[in-house]
CSV table of C-alpha atoms in Angstrom, one decimal:
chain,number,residue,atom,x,y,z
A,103,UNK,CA,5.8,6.2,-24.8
A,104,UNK,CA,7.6,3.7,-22.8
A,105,UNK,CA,8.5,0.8,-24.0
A,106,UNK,CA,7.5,-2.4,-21.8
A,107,UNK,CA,9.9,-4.4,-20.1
A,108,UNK,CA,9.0,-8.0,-18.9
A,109,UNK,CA,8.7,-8.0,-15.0
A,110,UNK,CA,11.0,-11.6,-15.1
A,111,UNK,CA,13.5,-10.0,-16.1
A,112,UNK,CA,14.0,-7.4,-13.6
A,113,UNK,CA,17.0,-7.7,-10.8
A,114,UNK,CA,15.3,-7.9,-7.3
A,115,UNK,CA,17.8,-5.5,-6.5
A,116,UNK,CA,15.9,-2.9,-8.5
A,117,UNK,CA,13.3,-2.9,-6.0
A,118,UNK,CA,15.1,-2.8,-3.4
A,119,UNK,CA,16.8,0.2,-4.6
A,120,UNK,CA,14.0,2.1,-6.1
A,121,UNK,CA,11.7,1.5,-3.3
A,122,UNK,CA,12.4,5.3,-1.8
A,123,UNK,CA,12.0,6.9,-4.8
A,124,UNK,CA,9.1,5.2,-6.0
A,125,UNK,CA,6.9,5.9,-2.9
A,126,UNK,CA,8.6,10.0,-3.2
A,127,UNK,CA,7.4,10.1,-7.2
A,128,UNK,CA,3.9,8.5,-6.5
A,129,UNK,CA,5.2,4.9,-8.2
A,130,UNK,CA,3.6,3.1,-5.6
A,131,UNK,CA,0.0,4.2,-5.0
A,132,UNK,CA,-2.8,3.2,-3.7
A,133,UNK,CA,-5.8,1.3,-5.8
A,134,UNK,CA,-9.4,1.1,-3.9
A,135,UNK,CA,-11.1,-2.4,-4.5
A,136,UNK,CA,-14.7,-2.1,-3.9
A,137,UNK,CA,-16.6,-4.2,-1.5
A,138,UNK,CA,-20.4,-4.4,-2.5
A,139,UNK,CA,-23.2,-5.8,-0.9
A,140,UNK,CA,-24.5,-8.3,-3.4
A,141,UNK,CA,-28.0,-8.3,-2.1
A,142,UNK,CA,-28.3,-4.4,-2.6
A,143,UNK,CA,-25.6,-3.8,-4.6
A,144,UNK,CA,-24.5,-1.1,-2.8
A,145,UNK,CA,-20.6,0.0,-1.9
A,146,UNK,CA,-20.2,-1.0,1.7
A,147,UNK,CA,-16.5,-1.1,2.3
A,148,UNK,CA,-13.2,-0.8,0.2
A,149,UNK,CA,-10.1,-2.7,0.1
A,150,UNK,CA,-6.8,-1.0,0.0
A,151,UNK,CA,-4.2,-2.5,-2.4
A,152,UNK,CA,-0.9,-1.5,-3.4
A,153,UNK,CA,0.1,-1.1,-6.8
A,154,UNK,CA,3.5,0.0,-8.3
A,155,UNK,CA,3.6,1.5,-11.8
A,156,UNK,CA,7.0,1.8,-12.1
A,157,UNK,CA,8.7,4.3,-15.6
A,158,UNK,CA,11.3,2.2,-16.8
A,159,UNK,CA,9.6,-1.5,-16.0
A,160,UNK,CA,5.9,-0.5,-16.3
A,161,UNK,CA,3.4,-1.9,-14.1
A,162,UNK,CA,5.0,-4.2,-11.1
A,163,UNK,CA,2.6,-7.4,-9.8
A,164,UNK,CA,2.4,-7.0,-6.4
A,165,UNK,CA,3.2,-10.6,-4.9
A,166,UNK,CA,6.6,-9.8,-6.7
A,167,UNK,CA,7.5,-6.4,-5.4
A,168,UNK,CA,5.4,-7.6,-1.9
A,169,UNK,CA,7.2,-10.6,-1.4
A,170,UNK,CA,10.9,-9.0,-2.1
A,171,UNK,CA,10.0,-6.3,0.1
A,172,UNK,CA,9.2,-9.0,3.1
A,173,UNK,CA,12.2,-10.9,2.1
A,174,UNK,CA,14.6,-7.9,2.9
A,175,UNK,CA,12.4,-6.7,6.0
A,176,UNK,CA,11.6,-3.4,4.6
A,177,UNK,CA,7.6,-4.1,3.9
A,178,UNK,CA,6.8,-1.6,6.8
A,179,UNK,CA,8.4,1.0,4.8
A,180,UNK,CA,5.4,0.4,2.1
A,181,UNK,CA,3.1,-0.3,4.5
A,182,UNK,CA,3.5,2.8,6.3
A,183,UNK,CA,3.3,4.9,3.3
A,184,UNK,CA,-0.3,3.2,2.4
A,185,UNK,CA,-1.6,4.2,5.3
A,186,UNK,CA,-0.6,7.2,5.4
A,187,UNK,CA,-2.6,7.7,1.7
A,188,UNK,CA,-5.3,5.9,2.9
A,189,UNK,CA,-5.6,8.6,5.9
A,190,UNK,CA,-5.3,11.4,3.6
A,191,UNK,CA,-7.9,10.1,0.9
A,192,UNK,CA,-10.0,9.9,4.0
A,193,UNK,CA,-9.9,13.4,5.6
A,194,UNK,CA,-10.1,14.7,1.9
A,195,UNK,CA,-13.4,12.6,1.1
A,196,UNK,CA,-14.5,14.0,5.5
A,197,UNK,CA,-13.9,17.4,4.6
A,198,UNK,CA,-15.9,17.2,1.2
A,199,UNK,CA,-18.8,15.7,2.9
A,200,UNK,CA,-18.8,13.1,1.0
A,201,UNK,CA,-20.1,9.6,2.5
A,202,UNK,CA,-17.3,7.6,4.2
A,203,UNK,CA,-17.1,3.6,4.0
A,204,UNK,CA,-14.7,1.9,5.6
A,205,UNK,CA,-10.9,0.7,3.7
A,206,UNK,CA,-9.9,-2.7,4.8
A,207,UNK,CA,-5.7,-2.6,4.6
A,208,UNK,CA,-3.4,-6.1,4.0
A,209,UNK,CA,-0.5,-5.9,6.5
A,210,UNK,CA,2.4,-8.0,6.6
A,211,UNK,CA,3.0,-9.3,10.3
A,212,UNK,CA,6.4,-7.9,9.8
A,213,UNK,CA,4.7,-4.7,10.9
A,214,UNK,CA,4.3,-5.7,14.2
A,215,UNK,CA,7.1,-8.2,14.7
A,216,UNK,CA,9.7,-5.8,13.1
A,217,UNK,CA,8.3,-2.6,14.2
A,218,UNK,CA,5.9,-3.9,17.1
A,219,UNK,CA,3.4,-1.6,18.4
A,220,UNK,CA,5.0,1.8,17.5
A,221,UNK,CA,3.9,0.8,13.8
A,222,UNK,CA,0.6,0.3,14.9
A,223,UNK,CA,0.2,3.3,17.4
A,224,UNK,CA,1.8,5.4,15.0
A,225,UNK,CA,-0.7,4.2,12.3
A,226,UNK,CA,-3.3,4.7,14.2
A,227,UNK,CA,-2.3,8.3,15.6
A,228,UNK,CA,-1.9,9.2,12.0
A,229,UNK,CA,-5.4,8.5,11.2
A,230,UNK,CA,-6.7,10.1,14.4
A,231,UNK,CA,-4.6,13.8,12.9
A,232,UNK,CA,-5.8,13.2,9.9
A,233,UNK,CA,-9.8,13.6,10.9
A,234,UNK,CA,-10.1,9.7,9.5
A,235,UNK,CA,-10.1,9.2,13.8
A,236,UNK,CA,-9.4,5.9,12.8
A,237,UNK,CA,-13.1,4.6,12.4
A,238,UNK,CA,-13.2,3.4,9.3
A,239,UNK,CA,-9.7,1.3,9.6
A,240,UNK,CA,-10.0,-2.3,9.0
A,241,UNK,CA,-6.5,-3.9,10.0
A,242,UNK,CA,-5.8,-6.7,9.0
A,243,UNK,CA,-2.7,-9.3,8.8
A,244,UNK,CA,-3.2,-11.4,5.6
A,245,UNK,CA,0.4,-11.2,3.9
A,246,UNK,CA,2.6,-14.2,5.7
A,247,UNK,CA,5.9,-14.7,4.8
């Protein structure tokens, strides 16, 4: 059992140094938000949030890792790795037949004014390999820093 550390505590640093490993040991993951129609109450659509459970500090609140990340200019490497779960969760849920809905993904504007279009070509020829074909993709540039 681990024992819990309070978040305040923790060196920005940490983040910045961990940030490799913890998208290589499945730290950072990605957490589906459903979007229901309230009339029906039917799923129509899924938000995409990230979510770092880290071993030694526990469970990380995003605007804190997020924000650190943006800071030091290295949000696309977090972004980037969502998207690329996001894709796979996708062709997985294709190829099982199950019904697809789309996943609406928060991207920092970093993204595009650090990495500029390759990000976003890149993304979107990663979906497009990945059978998602990049239909059920919602961009969207909510995070500003």
């Amino acid at each position: 059992m681990r024992k819990k550390r309070r978040q305040i505590d923790m060196p920005a640093s940490y983040v910045l140094e961990h940030l490799d490993e913890a998208i290589e040991k499945k730290w950072c993951r990605v957490y589906y938000q459903p979007i229901v129609r309230t009339i029906s109450g039917k799923l129509c659509a899924m938000e995409a949030l990230a979510r770092w459970d880290d071993p030694y500090w526990g469970f990380l609140t995003p605007p804190f890792f997020i924000a650190i990340l943006e800071q030091h200019k290295l949000i696309h490497k977090l972004d980037s790795f969502l998207i690329e779960e996001i894709c796979r969760n996708m062709a997985r849920v294709r190829a099982a037949g199950q019904p697809m809905v789309a996943v609406s993904i928060n991207l920092s504007r970093l993204d595009f004014v650090q990495e500029d279009l390759i990000f976003f070509k890149s993304s979107r020829m990663l979906c497009a390999s990945t059978m998602c074909r990049g239909t059920c993709c919602i961009w969207r540039l909510s995070r500003i820093s």
